[in-house]
Amino acid sequence: MGRSSETVEQIRAANDIVSVVGSYVRLRKAGRNYKGLCPFHREKTPSFIVSPERETFHCFGCGKGGDVYRFIMEMDACEFPEAMRTLATRAGIKLPSQWNRDQGINEGPREALAFAETHFYKLLQSDAGKSAREYLSERGITAEAIETFRIGFAPEAWRILKDAANKAGVDDAKLIEAGLIVKKENGTPYDRFRSRIQFPIQDPSGRIVGFGGRIFGDGEPKYLNSPETSLFKKSDSLYGIHQARRDLRDEGAAVLVEGYTDVISLFQSGIRNVVAPLGTALTPGHVRLLRNYSDRIVLLFDGDEAGVRATLRSLEVVMAGGLTPLVASLPAGQDPDDLLRAEGVEAVRSRITNAEAIVPFVLEHPFAGGREEALRTLVQLLAASRDEIRLSLFVQEAARKSGIREEIFHKEIDRAKGRETKVQVAKVVHAPKIRRRLIDAQRGIAYLGLENPTLIPVIRRVVKPDEVQDVPARKLLKALFECHDNGEQPTSSLLTLEGVDEAFSQIGVENEEIEDPLHILQDYIACIHEEEIDVAVKDLNEQIRDAEERNDTEALMELLKKITQVSAKKKKIAYAYRVHSRTEESASGERSESTL
């Protein structure tokens, strides 16, 4: 497996899965395992199991499962390298420099951004930040919110961040790459953010990727974001995503507002499933990010004309992204913070709860062009949907509310999509269906090899990976055989490295300690042989029907002879299995009596 897998195993072993999962989910002891409400789907009865012995989790409701790496990947909506980094940091393990290079990760910008976040935060808390603190207090932002969102301050100084960073060992190259300093034409570097209240922008796992600075006092622009860097893309980043991620899943919906202070005001008032774009319109990247946490987006934009235009643009992006858009209308001229101050949190919560679906919102909006403009706007928005089932439901609702026939809506939607209205029947190619019993047997054999490496030579004699239909089982078997060839001991991390941990998670939480793995292996092999015979019998029966239709007596007799032989073989396997099962039950009974 090499050094890479050794590092993976070291980090996995240093992160107790119950402790990691327990920091996100309230778990309670349930026998040898732990149980809780699944963080990946909404449920009232716990179906989410964590096995400390197998170091795995599995939800019997939604089917998600895997090891501690998979859990972080699902919770933080990140890839394996980022999950590995998160867990390494949590365990205090420094990743090898070569690993960072192999993953194309440059630690320089991260180091600079982390330093800047602490630097700005300390400045806000210092005498230099007194006026900025008073301003935030006047805006209703509490000290607790300042701490939660790590709000900071950049004074009116040209080199204060640069000099402090250099003194701490963070050089100019790292600061430039992070977008924190820029150079004049003569090459002199200076701080990008000056006289600004600093809002750190985080990724879902909480790492700083950039900053948004609001001018404090006179000056332009009012808001200044970090430039695009290797870590920061405005079109893929949302303010508040780290703080909101758990609530996004719990509520099943994301409340989208326009600005930093809207996010903070709602969050500190108890509405915590709230995020905002970074001074840009909603993008497909934003929707992809939110899709990891919620299936609905509630648009809570300003009630003025500009807010309505932003809402309509966002509706199209949400529809194209496959999520369900809802609109929580605000009074004209008010933003969420205004409404919160004027009428309190329950007024805001009520508007979110009673948010309108796309069809009634558009049809009932007073467009300048009247009803026709409303209908054409609706057609344009519905044309963005790529889900034909959802589109059909929207069209049914639109027809019911407008009195216009469904066929007309479909025709106009097709025209908006740039295609003719035709009923096309796609040719369906059916892949061979693998029976569940065969999948269970193939995965069972692979998992036995992982848990009992001494069986790998035996498995190798009777199972050829390329003949295994189940992809996860095939991958694991190939990896096990490679470990055996290299004289290496396979570990649980092999599941992660091969990307099959989720497929084996249910086995991990269900399996009890196996006293005689060789006998279990024999059962699995017998099961596979029976399944192979069933396939052969099915094929022979089809050939028999063909021979009967052709009145081919000679071929029919030969086929009947073959099916008799195959059936006899199956009976022989089944008999051997029953004898083995009775022997096992007898041995189990003797063991039970000896313990009385």
PDB file of C-alpha atoms in Angstrom, residues 25 36 61 99 106 108 115 123 146 168 194 213-214 225 234 260 291 327 380 399 416 458 464 469 475 479 498 515:
ATOM      1  CA  VAL A  25     -24.797  13.998  15.789  1.00  0.00           C
ATOM      2  CA  GLY A  36     -28.751   8.661  16.387  1.00  0.00           C
ATOM      3  CA  GLY A  61     -32.965   5.009   6.072  1.00  0.00           C
ATOM      4  CA  TRP A  99       1.495  14.537   0.080  1.00  0.00           C
ATOM      5  CA  ASN A 106      -0.110  24.896  -1.732  1.00  0.00           C
ATOM      6  CA  GLY A 108       1.255  29.137   1.573  1.00  0.00           C
ATOM      7  CA  PHE A 115      -2.751  34.607  10.034  1.00  0.00           C
ATOM      8  CA  LEU A 123      -7.351  44.521  15.827  1.00  0.00           C
ATOM      9  CA  ILE A 146     -18.519  38.748  16.178  1.00  0.00           C
ATOM     10  CA  ALA A 168       5.537  36.117  12.101  1.00  0.00           C
ATOM     11  CA  ARG A 194      -7.536  49.287   4.684  1.00  0.00           C
ATOM     12  CA  GLY A 213     -14.268  44.139   3.595  1.00  0.00           C
ATOM     13  CA  ARG A 214     -16.909  46.837   4.202  1.00  0.00           C
ATOM     14  CA  ASN A 225     -13.768  41.140  -1.755  1.00  0.00           C
ATOM     15  CA  LYS A 234     -16.806  33.990  -5.668  1.00  0.00           C
ATOM     16  CA  TYR A 260     -23.143  39.673   5.205  1.00  0.00           C
ATOM     17  CA  ARG A 291     -27.470  20.777  -3.039  1.00  0.00           C
ATOM     18  CA  VAL A 327     -39.880  33.068  -2.535  1.00  0.00           C
ATOM     19  CA  GLN A 380     -38.805  31.114 -19.362  1.00  0.00           C
ATOM     20  CA  ALA A 399     -52.414  25.371 -16.109  1.00  0.00           C
ATOM     21  CA  ALA A 416     -37.923  28.496 -25.115  1.00  0.00           C
ATOM     22  CA  VAL A 458      -8.096 -19.607  -0.385  1.00  0.00           C
ATOM     23  CA  LYS A 464     -11.432 -14.473 -10.113  1.00  0.00           C
ATOM     24  CA  GLN A 469     -20.065  -8.669 -11.329  1.00  0.00           C
ATOM     25  CA  LYS A 475     -12.244  -3.502  -6.504  1.00  0.00           C
ATOM     26  CA  ALA A 479      -6.694  -4.594  -3.796  1.00  0.00           C
ATOM     27  CA  GLU A 498     -10.494   2.076  -3.196  1.00  0.00           C
ATOM     28  CA  GLU A 515     -15.971 -17.738  14.853  1.00  0.00           C
TER      29      GLU A 515
END
